[in-house]
Coordinates of C-alpha atoms in Angstrom, one line a residue:
Chain Z
X1 CA 64.1 -125.2 -77.4
X2 CA 64.8 -129.0 -76.1
X3 CA 68.3 -131.3 -75.6
X4 CA 69.4 -134.1 -76.4
X5 CA 70.0 -136.8 -74.4
X6 CA 73.2 -138.8 -74.6
X7 CA 74.4 -141.8 -74.3
X8 CA 78.6 -143.1 -74.9
X9 CA 78.8 -146.8 -74.9
X10 CA 82.0 -148.7 -73.3
X11 CA 84.2 -145.5 -74.9
X12 CA 87.7 -145.1 -75.2
X13 CA 89.9 -142.3 -75.8
X14 CA 93.7 -142.5 -76.3
X15 CA 96.4 -140.0 -77.3
X16 CA 100.0 -141.1 -78.5
X17 CA 103.7 -139.1 -76.9
X18 CA 107.0 -140.8 -78.9
X19 CA 104.8 -143.3 -79.5
X20 CA 103.3 -144.1 -76.4
X21 CA 100.2 -144.6 -76.1
X22 CA 98.6 -143.0 -73.1
X23 CA 95.1 -144.3 -72.3
X24 CA 93.0 -141.8 -71.1
X25 CA 89.5 -142.2 -71.0
X26 CA 89.4 -147.1 -70.7
X27 CA 85.2 -148.7 -70.8
X28 CA 83.6 -145.6 -70.0
X29 CA 79.9 -146.1 -69.6
X30 CA 77.7 -143.2 -69.1
X31 CA 74.0 -141.9 -70.2
X32 CA 72.7 -138.4 -69.3
X33 CA 68.7 -138.3 -70.1
X34 CA 67.3 -135.3 -72.2
X35 CA 66.8 -131.5 -70.4
X36 CA 69.5 -132.9 -67.4
X37 CA 72.1 -130.5 -65.7
X38 CA 75.6 -133.2 -65.3
X39 CA 79.1 -131.8 -63.8
X40 CA 81.9 -133.9 -64.2
X41 CA 84.8 -133.8 -61.6
X42 CA 88.1 -135.8 -61.0
X43 CA 91.7 -134.8 -60.8
X44 CA 93.9 -134.0 -62.7
X45 CA 94.0 -136.4 -65.9
X46 CA 91.3 -138.0 -64.6
X47 CA 89.8 -137.5 -68.8
X48 CA 86.7 -134.8 -67.7
X49 CA 88.1 -132.6 -70.4
X50 CA 88.6 -135.6 -72.8
X51 CA 84.8 -136.8 -72.4
X52 CA 83.8 -133.1 -72.9
X53 CA 85.3 -132.6 -76.6
X54 CA 84.0 -136.1 -77.7
X55 CA 80.4 -135.3 -76.5
X56 CA 81.1 -131.8 -78.7
X57 CA 82.0 -133.3 -81.2
X58 CA 85.5 -131.7 -81.1
X59 CA 87.5 -135.5 -80.9
X60 CA 86.7 -139.1 -82.4
X61 CA 86.7 -141.6 -80.1
X62 CA 89.6 -144.8 -80.6
X63 CA 87.3 -146.7 -78.9
X64 CA 83.3 -147.9 -78.3
X65 CA 80.8 -145.9 -79.2
X66 CA 79.2 -141.6 -78.2
X67 CA 75.7 -140.5 -79.9
X68 CA 73.9 -137.1 -78.8
X69 CA 70.5 -137.5 -79.7
X70 CA 70.2 -139.0 -82.6
X71 CA 73.5 -138.6 -84.2
X72 CA 76.4 -141.0 -83.8
X73 CA 79.4 -138.9 -83.6
X74 CA 81.8 -141.9 -84.4
X75 CA 80.8 -142.4 -87.1
X76 CA 81.0 -138.8 -88.0
X77 CA 84.4 -136.9 -90.4
X78 CA 85.7 -134.0 -88.8
X79 CA 83.6 -131.5 -91.7
X80 CA 79.9 -133.7 -90.5
X81 CA 81.2 -133.0 -86.8
X82 CA 81.8 -129.5 -87.3
X83 CA 78.9 -129.0 -89.2
X84 CA 76.9 -130.7 -86.0
X85 CA 78.3 -128.8 -83.7
X86 CA 77.5 -126.1 -85.0
X87 CA 74.0 -126.4 -85.3
X88 CA 73.3 -128.7 -82.0
X89 CA 76.3 -128.3 -79.3
X90 CA 77.3 -124.5 -76.7
X91 CA 79.9 -124.8 -75.6
X92 CA 81.8 -122.4 -72.4
X93 CA 85.5 -121.9 -71.7
X94 CA 86.9 -121.0 -68.4
X95 CA 88.9 -118.2 -69.9
X96 CA 85.9 -116.8 -72.6
X97 CA 87.5 -116.1 -75.3
X98 CA 85.8 -113.6 -77.1
X99 CA 87.1 -111.8 -80.4
X100 CA 88.1 -109.0 -78.8
X101 CA 88.3 -106.5 -81.8
X102 CA 84.1 -107.5 -81.5
X103 CA 81.4 -105.4 -79.4
X104 CA 79.4 -108.1 -77.5
X105 CA 76.6 -108.5 -80.2
X106 CA 79.1 -109.2 -83.0
X107 CA 81.1 -111.9 -80.5
X108 CA 77.5 -113.9 -80.3
X109 CA 76.6 -113.3 -84.2
X110 CA 79.9 -114.9 -84.8
X111 CA 78.4 -118.2 -84.8
X112 CA 75.1 -117.6 -86.5
X113 CA 77.2 -116.2 -89.9
X114 CA 77.1 -120.0 -90.7
X115 CA 73.8 -120.3 -90.5
X116 CA 71.4 -118.8 -93.8
X117 CA 69.3 -116.3 -92.1
X118 CA 68.4 -112.9 -92.8
X119 CA 70.7 -109.9 -91.3
X120 CA 66.8 -108.4 -89.4
X121 CA 66.5 -112.5 -88.6
X122 CA 70.5 -112.8 -86.4
X123 CA 69.8 -109.2 -85.1
X124 CA 66.9 -110.8 -83.5
X125 CA 68.2 -113.8 -81.9
X126 CA 71.2 -112.0 -80.3
X127 CA 68.9 -109.9 -79.0
X128 CA 67.2 -112.4 -76.9
X129 CA 69.7 -114.1 -76.3
X130 CA 71.8 -111.3 -74.4
X131 CA 68.7 -110.8 -72.7
X132 CA 67.9 -114.3 -71.3
X133 CA 71.8 -113.2 -70.2
X134 CA 71.6 -109.8 -68.9
X135 CA 73.4 -108.2 -70.7
X136 CA 71.1 -106.0 -73.6
X137 CA 72.0 -102.4 -72.2
X138 CA 76.2 -104.1 -72.6
X139 CA 75.2 -105.4 -75.9
X140 CA 78.2 -102.6 -78.7
X141 CA 80.5 -103.1 -75.4
X142 CA 83.5 -104.6 -76.8
X143 CA 85.1 -107.0 -74.5
X144 CA 87.6 -104.9 -72.6
X145 CA 84.8 -102.4 -71.7
X146 CA 83.8 -106.0 -69.8
X147 CA 84.0 -107.8 -66.5
X148 CA 85.0 -111.1 -66.3
X149 CA 81.8 -112.3 -65.1
X150 CA 80.0 -110.4 -68.1
X151 CA 82.5 -111.5 -70.7
X152 CA 81.1 -114.9 -69.3
X153 CA 77.9 -113.9 -69.7
X154 CA 78.7 -113.1 -73.5
X155 CA 80.2 -116.5 -73.5
X156 CA 77.3 -117.9 -73.1
X157 CA 75.4 -116.1 -75.1
X158 CA 76.8 -116.9 -77.9
X159 CA 76.8 -120.2 -76.8
X160 CA 72.9 -120.3 -77.0
X161 CA 72.4 -117.7 -79.8
X162 CA 72.5 -121.4 -81.6
X163 CA 69.8 -123.0 -80.0
X164 CA 71.5 -126.1 -79.7
X165 CA 70.7 -129.1 -78.0
X166 CA 73.4 -129.6 -76.0
X167 CA 75.6 -127.3 -73.9
X168 CA 79.5 -128.4 -72.9
X169 CA 80.7 -125.4 -70.5
X170 CA 84.5 -126.6 -69.3
X171 CA 85.7 -124.5 -66.6
X172 CA 83.0 -121.6 -67.4
X173 CA 83.5 -120.2 -63.1
X174 CA 86.9 -120.8 -63.4
X175 CA 89.0 -117.3 -63.2
X176 CA 85.5 -115.7 -61.5
X177 CA 85.2 -114.3 -58.0
X178 CA 82.6 -115.8 -55.7
X179 CA 79.9 -113.9 -56.0
X180 CA 79.8 -113.6 -60.7
X181 CA 79.8 -117.4 -59.9
X182 CA 77.6 -118.1 -58.7
X183 CA 75.7 -115.2 -60.8
X184 CA 76.9 -117.7 -63.9
X185 CA 76.3 -121.1 -62.2
X186 CA 72.6 -119.6 -61.9
X187 CA 72.4 -118.8 -65.6
X188 CA 73.1 -121.8 -66.3
X189 CA 70.7 -123.3 -64.1
X190 CA 68.4 -121.2 -65.6
X191 CA 69.1 -122.4 -69.7
X192 CA 68.5 -126.4 -68.0
X193 CA 65.4 -125.2 -66.1
X194 CA 63.5 -122.4 -68.4
X195 CA 64.9 -123.7 -72.0
X196 CA 65.6 -128.0 -70.8
X197 CA 69.0 -127.7 -71.4
X198 CA 71.4 -130.3 -72.3
X199 CA 73.8 -129.4 -69.5
X200 CA 77.6 -130.9 -69.3
X201 CA 79.8 -129.4 -67.5
X202 CA 83.6 -129.9 -65.9
X203 CA 84.4 -128.0 -62.6
X204 CA 87.6 -128.2 -60.2
X205 CA 84.4 -126.5 -57.4
X206 CA 82.6 -128.5 -55.6
X207 CA 80.3 -125.6 -54.4
X208 CA 80.1 -125.1 -58.6
X209 CA 79.4 -128.6 -58.8
X210 CA 76.1 -128.7 -56.0
X211 CA 74.0 -126.5 -59.0
X212 CA 73.9 -129.7 -61.8
X213 CA 71.4 -132.5 -60.9
X214 CA 74.2 -135.3 -61.4
X215 CA 77.6 -135.3 -60.8
X216 CA 80.2 -138.0 -62.2
X217 CA 83.6 -138.4 -60.7
X218 CA 85.7 -139.5 -63.2
X219 CA 89.3 -141.4 -62.1
X220 CA 91.7 -142.7 -64.4
X221 CA 89.5 -142.6 -67.2
X222 CA 86.3 -144.2 -65.9
X223 CA 83.5 -143.4 -64.0
X224 CA 84.8 -143.9 -60.5
X225 CA 81.1 -142.9 -58.5
X226 CA 77.7 -141.3 -59.9
X227 CA 75.9 -139.1 -56.9
X228 CA 73.3 -136.6 -57.0
X229 CA 74.2 -133.9 -55.9
X230 CA 72.1 -132.4 -52.1
X231 CA 69.1 -129.4 -53.6
X232 CA 68.7 -132.1 -56.2
X233 CA 68.0 -135.6 -54.0
X234 CA 66.8 -133.1 -51.5
X235 CA 64.1 -132.2 -54.8
X236 CA 63.4 -135.5 -55.3
X237 CA 63.1 -136.6 -51.4
Chain S
X1 CA 78.5 -108.5 -89.4
X2 CA 80.5 -110.3 -92.7
X3 CA 82.9 -112.0 -92.3
X4 CA 84.6 -109.7 -94.8
X5 CA 83.5 -107.3 -91.1
X6 CA 85.3 -109.5 -89.5
X7 CA 88.7 -109.7 -91.0
X8 CA 89.1 -106.1 -91.7
X9 CA 88.2 -105.7 -87.6
X10 CA 90.9 -108.8 -87.0
X11 CA 93.6 -105.8 -88.9
X12 CA 93.0 -103.1 -86.6
X13 CA 93.8 -105.3 -83.8
X14 CA 97.2 -104.2 -83.7
X15 CA 96.7 -101.2 -85.7
X16 CA 100.9 -100.4 -85.8
X17 CA 101.7 -103.4 -86.6
X18 CA 99.3 -103.8 -90.0
X19 CA 100.3 -99.9 -90.5
X20 CA 104.1 -101.7 -90.4
X21 CA 103.3 -104.6 -92.2
X22 CA 101.7 -102.1 -95.1
X23 CA 104.2 -100.5 -95.0
X24 CA 106.7 -102.9 -95.8
X25 CA 105.3 -103.8 -98.5
X26 CA 104.1 -100.1 -99.8
X27 CA 107.5 -99.0 -100.1
X28 CA 108.5 -102.3 -102.7
X29 CA 105.6 -101.7 -104.7
X30 CA 106.6 -98.3 -104.8
X31 CA 109.8 -99.4 -107.0
X32 CA 108.2 -102.2 -108.2
X33 CA 106.2 -100.2 -110.0
X34 CA 108.3 -97.4 -111.3
X35 CA 110.9 -100.5 -112.8
X36 CA 108.1 -102.5 -114.3
X37 CA 106.7 -98.9 -115.6
X38 CA 110.4 -98.9 -116.9
X39 CA 110.4 -102.6 -118.4
X40 CA 107.1 -101.6 -120.5
X41 CA 108.8 -98.6 -121.5
X42 CA 112.1 -100.3 -123.2
X43 CA 109.8 -102.7 -125.1
X44 CA 107.2 -100.2 -126.1
X45 CA 110.7 -98.4 -127.5
X46 CA 112.8 -100.8 -128.9
X47 CA 109.4 -102.1 -130.8
X48 CA 109.2 -98.8 -132.9
X49 CA 112.6 -98.8 -132.9
X50 CA 112.4 -102.2 -134.6
X51 CA 110.4 -100.9 -137.1
X52 CA 112.6 -98.6 -138.6
X53 CA 114.5 -100.8 -140.0
X54 CA 117.5 -99.3 -138.6
X55 CA 121.6 -100.6 -138.6
X56 CA 123.9 -98.0 -136.1
X57 CA 127.4 -98.2 -137.1
X58 CA 130.3 -96.1 -134.4
X59 CA 133.7 -96.6 -134.1
X60 CA 134.8 -100.1 -132.4
X61 CA 137.2 -98.5 -129.6
X62 CA 134.2 -95.9 -128.4
X63 CA 131.3 -94.0 -128.8
X64 CA 133.0 -90.8 -128.3
X65 CA 135.8 -91.9 -131.2
X66 CA 134.7 -89.2 -134.4
X67 CA 135.0 -91.4 -137.7
X68 CA 135.7 -89.5 -140.9
X69 CA 133.2 -87.9 -143.6
X70 CA 134.7 -90.9 -146.7
X71 CA 132.9 -93.8 -144.0
X72 CA 129.4 -92.5 -145.4
X73 CA 130.4 -93.2 -148.9
X74 CA 132.7 -96.2 -147.8
X75 CA 128.7 -98.4 -146.8
X76 CA 126.9 -96.3 -149.8
X77 CA 128.8 -97.9 -151.4
X78 CA 128.2 -102.0 -149.9
X79 CA 125.2 -101.6 -151.9
X80 CA 126.4 -100.2 -154.8
X81 CA 123.1 -101.0 -156.4
X82 CA 120.3 -99.1 -153.7
X83 CA 118.4 -102.5 -153.2
X84 CA 119.0 -102.9 -149.4
X85 CA 120.4 -99.8 -148.7
X86 CA 117.9 -96.5 -148.8
X87 CA 120.1 -93.7 -147.0
X88 CA 123.1 -93.2 -145.2
X89 CA 123.0 -90.2 -142.4
X90 CA 126.1 -89.4 -140.2
X91 CA 126.3 -88.0 -137.0
X92 CA 128.2 -85.5 -135.0
X93 CA 127.5 -85.0 -131.1
X94 CA 126.6 -81.0 -130.4
X95 CA 125.8 -81.6 -127.1
X96 CA 124.2 -78.4 -127.0
X97 CA 122.9 -76.6 -123.4
X98 CA 120.5 -73.0 -123.6
X99 CA 123.0 -70.7 -121.4
X100 CA 123.5 -70.5 -117.9
X101 CA 121.4 -73.1 -117.9
X102 CA 123.1 -76.4 -116.3
X103 CA 121.2 -79.8 -118.5
X104 CA 122.8 -80.2 -121.9
X105 CA 120.1 -81.1 -124.5
X106 CA 120.7 -84.0 -126.4
X107 CA 121.2 -82.6 -129.2
X108 CA 123.2 -84.1 -132.9
X109 CA 124.4 -82.6 -136.0
X110 CA 123.0 -85.0 -139.3
X111 CA 123.7 -84.9 -143.0
X112 CA 121.6 -82.7 -144.5
X113 CA 120.4 -84.8 -148.0
X114 CA 119.8 -88.0 -146.3
X115 CA 118.1 -86.8 -142.0
X116 CA 115.2 -86.8 -143.4
X117 CA 114.7 -90.2 -145.3
X118 CA 116.8 -92.0 -142.1
X119 CA 114.7 -90.6 -139.8
X120 CA 111.0 -90.5 -142.1
X121 CA 109.3 -91.0 -138.8
X122 CA 108.6 -87.5 -137.8
X123 CA 106.3 -86.9 -140.2
X124 CA 108.1 -84.1 -142.8
X125 CA 105.7 -81.5 -144.5
X126 CA 107.1 -80.6 -148.2
X127 CA 107.5 -77.4 -146.4
X128 CA 109.1 -78.6 -144.1
X129 CA 112.1 -81.0 -145.4
X130 CA 112.7 -77.3 -148.0
X131 CA 113.3 -75.3 -144.6
X132 CA 115.5 -78.1 -143.7
X133 CA 117.0 -78.2 -147.2
X134 CA 117.1 -74.7 -147.9
X135 CA 118.2 -73.2 -144.5
X136 CA 121.8 -73.5 -142.6
X137 CA 121.1 -73.0 -139.3
X138 CA 117.6 -75.2 -139.0
X139 CA 117.2 -77.5 -135.9
X140 CA 114.1 -79.5 -135.5
X141 CA 112.8 -80.2 -132.0
X142 CA 111.8 -82.8 -130.2
X143 CA 108.0 -81.6 -127.9
X144 CA 109.9 -82.1 -124.6
X145 CA 112.7 -80.1 -125.2
X146 CA 110.6 -77.6 -126.9
X147 CA 107.7 -77.7 -124.1
X148 CA 111.1 -77.3 -121.5
X149 CA 111.8 -74.2 -123.2
X150 CA 109.1 -72.9 -124.2
X151 CA 110.5 -72.6 -128.0
X152 CA 107.8 -72.8 -131.2
X153 CA 108.0 -73.3 -134.8
X154 CA 109.5 -70.2 -136.1
X155 CA 111.7 -69.9 -133.3
X156 CA 115.5 -68.6 -133.7
X157 CA 117.8 -69.7 -130.4
X158 CA 121.2 -69.7 -128.9
X159 CA 123.0 -73.0 -128.3
X160 CA 126.7 -73.4 -126.1
X161 CA 128.3 -76.8 -127.3
X162 CA 129.6 -78.8 -124.1
X163 CA 132.4 -80.0 -126.4
X164 CA 135.6 -78.6 -127.9
X165 CA 135.4 -76.1 -129.1
X166 CA 132.2 -75.4 -127.1
X167 CA 130.6 -73.0 -129.7
X168 CA 127.4 -71.1 -130.1
X169 CA 125.2 -71.4 -132.3
X170 CA 122.1 -69.9 -133.5
X171 CA 119.1 -72.1 -135.0
X172 CA 116.0 -71.8 -136.3
X173 CA 113.3 -74.3 -135.0
X174 CA 111.9 -75.4 -138.7
X175 CA 109.4 -78.4 -136.8
X176 CA 108.7 -80.1 -133.2
X177 CA 108.4 -83.6 -133.4
X178 CA 105.8 -85.2 -131.3
X179 CA 107.0 -89.0 -132.6
X180 CA 107.2 -91.3 -129.8
X181 CA 111.6 -91.6 -128.9
X182 CA 112.6 -88.6 -130.7
X183 CA 111.0 -86.6 -128.2
X184 CA 114.1 -86.0 -126.5
X185 CA 116.1 -84.8 -129.3
X186 CA 116.8 -81.7 -130.8
X187 CA 119.0 -82.5 -134.3
X188 CA 120.6 -79.7 -136.5
X189 CA 122.7 -79.9 -139.7
X190 CA 125.8 -80.8 -139.3
X191 CA 127.6 -79.0 -141.8
X192 CA 126.3 -75.9 -140.9
X193 CA 128.1 -77.8 -137.5
X194 CA 131.0 -78.3 -139.4
X195 CA 131.8 -75.4 -140.5
X196 CA 131.2 -73.7 -137.7
X197 CA 133.8 -75.7 -136.2
X198 CA 136.5 -75.4 -138.9
X199 CA 136.6 -71.6 -138.6
X200 CA 136.9 -72.4 -135.0
X201 CA 140.3 -74.4 -136.6
X202 CA 138.9 -77.8 -135.4
X203 CA 139.3 -78.5 -139.4
X204 CA 138.8 -82.2 -139.3
X205 CA 135.3 -83.6 -140.2
X206 CA 133.5 -86.6 -138.4
X207 CA 131.0 -88.9 -136.8
X208 CA 130.7 -90.0 -134.4
X209 CA 127.5 -92.4 -135.8
X210 CA 126.3 -93.5 -138.8
X211 CA 123.2 -94.6 -139.5
X212 CA 121.8 -96.7 -142.5
X213 CA 117.9 -97.1 -143.3
X214 CA 117.7 -100.7 -144.3
X215 CA 115.2 -101.7 -146.8
X216 CA 114.1 -104.7 -145.6
X217 CA 115.1 -106.7 -142.3
X218 CA 117.2 -109.5 -144.0
X219 CA 118.5 -106.5 -145.3
X220 CA 119.6 -104.9 -142.4
X221 CA 120.7 -108.7 -140.9
X222 CA 123.5 -108.8 -144.1
X223 CA 124.5 -105.2 -143.4
X224 CA 125.5 -105.6 -140.4
X225 CA 127.4 -108.7 -140.9
X226 CA 128.9 -106.9 -144.2
X227 CA 129.9 -103.7 -142.7
X228 CA 132.5 -104.3 -139.6
X229 CA 135.1 -106.7 -142.8
X230 CA 134.0 -103.7 -144.3
X231 CA 136.6 -102.0 -142.0
X232 CA 138.3 -104.8 -140.7
X233 CA 142.3 -104.0 -139.9
X234 CA 141.5 -100.0 -141.0
X235 CA 142.7 -96.9 -138.4
X236 CA 138.2 -96.8 -137.9
X237 CA 137.3 -100.5 -137.3
X238 CA 133.7 -100.3 -136.1
X239 CA 130.6 -101.5 -134.0
X240 CA 127.6 -102.3 -136.0
X241 CA 124.7 -103.0 -133.7
X242 CA 120.5 -103.1 -134.6
X243 CA 118.8 -99.6 -133.4
X244 CA 117.6 -101.6 -130.7
X245 CA 121.3 -102.9 -129.6
X246 CA 122.6 -99.6 -129.8
X247 CA 120.4 -97.6 -127.2
X248 CA 120.2 -100.9 -124.7
X249 CA 124.3 -100.0 -124.7
X250 CA 123.5 -95.8 -125.0
X251 CA 121.7 -97.0 -121.6
X252 CA 123.9 -98.7 -119.9
X253 CA 126.5 -96.1 -120.4
X254 CA 124.6 -94.8 -117.8
X255 CA 124.6 -98.0 -115.8
X256 CA 121.7 -100.2 -116.7
X257 CA 118.4 -99.3 -114.2
X258 CA 116.3 -101.0 -115.5
X259 CA 118.0 -104.1 -114.7
X260 CA 119.1 -103.0 -111.5
X261 CA 115.7 -102.0 -110.6
X262 CA 114.6 -104.7 -112.0
X263 CA 117.0 -107.2 -109.5
X264 CA 116.2 -104.6 -106.6
X265 CA 112.8 -104.6 -107.0
X266 CA 112.7 -108.2 -107.0
X267 CA 115.1 -108.8 -103.3
X268 CA 113.3 -106.5 -101.7
X269 CA 109.4 -108.2 -102.8
X270 CA 111.5 -111.4 -101.8
X271 CA 112.2 -110.3 -98.1
X272 CA 109.2 -108.0 -97.5
X273 CA 107.6 -112.0 -98.1
X274 CA 109.3 -113.7 -95.2
X275 CA 108.3 -110.1 -93.1
X276 CA 104.7 -110.5 -94.2
X277 CA 105.8 -114.2 -93.8
X278 CA 106.9 -113.5 -90.7
X279 CA 104.2 -111.0 -89.6
X280 CA 101.2 -113.7 -90.4
X281 CA 102.7 -116.3 -88.2
X282 CA 102.4 -114.1 -85.1
X283 CA 99.0 -112.6 -85.7
X284 CA 98.2 -116.5 -85.8
X285 CA 100.1 -117.7 -83.1
X286 CA 98.5 -114.8 -80.6
X287 CA 94.6 -116.5 -82.0
X288 CA 95.5 -119.8 -82.1
X289 CA 93.2 -120.3 -79.3
X290 CA 90.4 -117.3 -81.2
X291 CA 90.9 -119.8 -84.4
X292 CA 90.7 -122.8 -81.6
X293 CA 87.2 -121.3 -80.9
X294 CA 86.1 -120.7 -84.5
X295 CA 86.3 -124.2 -85.0
X296 CA 84.7 -125.6 -82.3
X297 CA 81.4 -122.9 -83.1
X298 CA 81.2 -124.3 -86.6
X299 CA 83.4 -122.7 -88.6
X300 CA 85.0 -125.3 -91.1
X301 CA 88.4 -125.5 -91.5
X302 CA 88.6 -124.6 -95.5
X303 CA 87.1 -121.6 -94.1
X304 CA 89.0 -120.3 -90.9
X305 CA 92.1 -121.3 -93.6
X306 CA 90.5 -118.5 -96.0
X307 CA 89.9 -116.5 -93.4
X308 CA 94.0 -116.4 -92.9
X309 CA 94.8 -116.1 -96.3
X310 CA 92.3 -112.8 -96.7
X311 CA 93.9 -111.6 -93.7
X312 CA 97.4 -111.5 -95.9
X313 CA 95.8 -111.0 -99.3
X314 CA 94.4 -107.6 -98.0
X315 CA 97.5 -106.9 -96.6
X316 CA 99.8 -107.5 -99.1
X317 CA 96.6 -105.7 -101.3
X318 CA 96.4 -102.1 -98.6
X319 CA 100.1 -102.1 -98.1
X320 CA 100.8 -102.1 -103.0
X321 CA 98.4 -99.5 -103.1
X322 CA 99.9 -97.2 -99.8
X323 CA 102.8 -97.7 -102.3
X324 CA 101.6 -98.0 -106.0
X325 CA 99.1 -95.2 -105.8
X326 CA 102.1 -92.0 -104.4
X327 CA 104.2 -93.3 -107.2
X328 CA 101.5 -93.1 -109.7
X329 CA 101.0 -89.6 -108.2
X330 CA 104.5 -89.4 -108.6
X331 CA 105.0 -89.9 -112.2
X332 CA 102.4 -88.4 -113.0
X333 CA 103.1 -84.5 -111.2
X334 CA 106.7 -84.3 -111.8
X335 CA 107.4 -86.9 -115.1
X336 CA 110.9 -87.7 -116.2
X337 CA 110.0 -86.8 -119.7
X338 CA 112.7 -83.6 -119.8
X339 CA 115.4 -86.5 -118.3
X340 CA 118.1 -86.9 -121.1
X341 CA 118.6 -90.5 -121.6
X342 CA 116.4 -92.7 -122.7
X343 CA 115.0 -95.1 -121.5
X344 CA 114.5 -93.4 -118.0
X345 CA 113.2 -89.8 -119.6
X346 CA 109.9 -92.2 -121.4
X347 CA 108.8 -93.3 -118.0
X348 CA 105.8 -92.6 -117.5
X349 CA 103.1 -94.7 -115.4
X350 CA 102.2 -97.8 -117.0
X351 CA 98.4 -99.2 -116.3
X352 CA 100.3 -103.1 -116.9
X353 CA 103.5 -101.8 -114.5
X354 CA 99.7 -101.1 -111.9
X355 CA 98.3 -104.8 -112.6
X356 CA 101.6 -106.2 -112.4
X357 CA 102.8 -104.7 -109.3
X358 CA 99.3 -105.4 -107.7
X359 CA 99.0 -109.5 -108.8
X360 CA 102.4 -109.5 -107.4
X361 CA 101.0 -107.9 -103.9
X362 CA 98.8 -110.3 -103.8
X363 CA 100.7 -113.5 -104.8
X364 CA 103.3 -112.1 -102.2
X365 CA 99.9 -111.8 -99.9
X366 CA 99.0 -115.7 -101.2
X367 CA 102.9 -116.7 -100.1
X368 CA 102.8 -114.9 -96.7
X369 CA 99.5 -116.4 -95.6
X370 CA 99.9 -119.4 -97.2
X371 CA 101.4 -121.2 -94.3
X372 CA 99.6 -119.9 -91.3
X373 CA 97.1 -120.3 -93.4
X374 CA 97.7 -124.1 -93.9
X375 CA 98.5 -123.8 -89.7
X376 CA 95.0 -123.1 -89.2
X377 CA 93.5 -125.6 -91.2
X378 CA 94.8 -128.5 -89.3
X379 CA 94.8 -126.7 -85.8
X380 CA 94.0 -129.6 -83.4
X381 CA 91.4 -128.1 -82.0
X382 CA 91.4 -130.4 -79.4
X383 CA 95.5 -129.6 -78.3
X384 CA 94.2 -125.6 -79.0
X385 CA 91.6 -125.9 -76.3
X386 CA 94.7 -127.8 -73.8
X387 CA 96.7 -125.2 -73.8
X388 CA 93.1 -122.4 -72.8
X389 CA 92.9 -125.6 -70.1

């Protein structure tokens, strides 16, 4: 298990509404080391989620280049991007988005259906992923039988079950109380420190941001400023 | 776990909606399988009838108007060499019913000398022909009628005519007919019937119909063109049809049931396609975010397309089976063969009808699921995920 480095060069992204160009990212440069935990912050409309989608191959830049590990995403078509995502990226969303009719284990197994893998091997991977997030005793529960924090843990297990290089989290604690948020963020730290996953997390919460190593502030589509988090700065000192 | 399992679980997401959607397929599909069975039965009957090379000559005004007996000789005179007409058989409606029962048996008096020739497909033995010729009270009974009343060859039965003078006559069953298309009829000797009518004061003999057995198709077509002009401008103008046309007219006297059923079924199936399409669209809209997550975690657009389409097809198939199986079971358990009127009486479960109904259900499932499946395929993952945030 290891992460991948990420490099964005002069990335531009614009959306069009009624033929009107709405620039979201405007010549952004950003480099993230393999195994780094970077937090994206900024006001609404600053381009945080767009950046996350570009790194995750969910969207393509209007200009510039996006490299994740060996993959140059700006050169890939949608089909190639989808295939690449299934191998290299794990997504965590604010609202978890588990399939309500499947159990926790089945939700975690979902991305593995895209792999040629025996059912025994799938089961093994699911058990491991749920064990990592501390939910091996809830594997046969459906989402409506779990708390919000537990649902997010299942979503994290789903994100890591394919052993991706990069984990992209879009406000993963936005819908959770303070205590549960802390548990989820500690889990993200574990994935980063123990499994060396490269993590890119969007959040509005300054306290949550302190769980990362570096905070990147975006404003109006450009990198406004960067800072090391207190914990990491202290560690370096 | 497999994709199929995920699909089946999706159908359990809203059990009430799934049930109602299935039922909205089930009811029209039940009607559909019955309608198509009827059409299949008609096609089969038509093929049988066409092979018999028979022409029906009736009054141009209405079938109930009797034509004079002498017209038989006049029809026979159209073919003095007897190369085109094998035989002509006059037939008169008797409409008998067993005493104290409500249903009228499709019973007809037929000419003693030519009936076995004109209706040779019913498989006469020499002994049966002899009995028919010698026994004035002889009658041949279709197997459905015989089963209904528990009759067998050799029985003596009494039938009361439903037309004036409402004679109650005794008959002697000499043959049970199993030939398809003749199983709901009873034929008696017209001479015995006419004599009894005369005794009751009804002195004018006549026939509702003359059946002409032709030697070949060319003769049939030629005679069809000759008979009506022969009686034109006489008090007894005729209408000559081949057997299929006659049966179609006869069926329409009871209403064009197959046509009506087909029309209703088509309309209902069309409505069901719209309802199912709407349901699938609702289901898709409810799950837009979930499908976006599917795509985000690596499901290709084509796979998501197939998942949504398969869900629609499964719903349609389950619904169709819910309609087809009970209809087929009901037709097997309560056959309509005892109903006198063809082709309704020949309605039975047809494998073709079941196959066609399943194919139509599949088609409706595909049509209903196509739009939501296309939308799922084209779903902009980013836009759908933005709705989340």
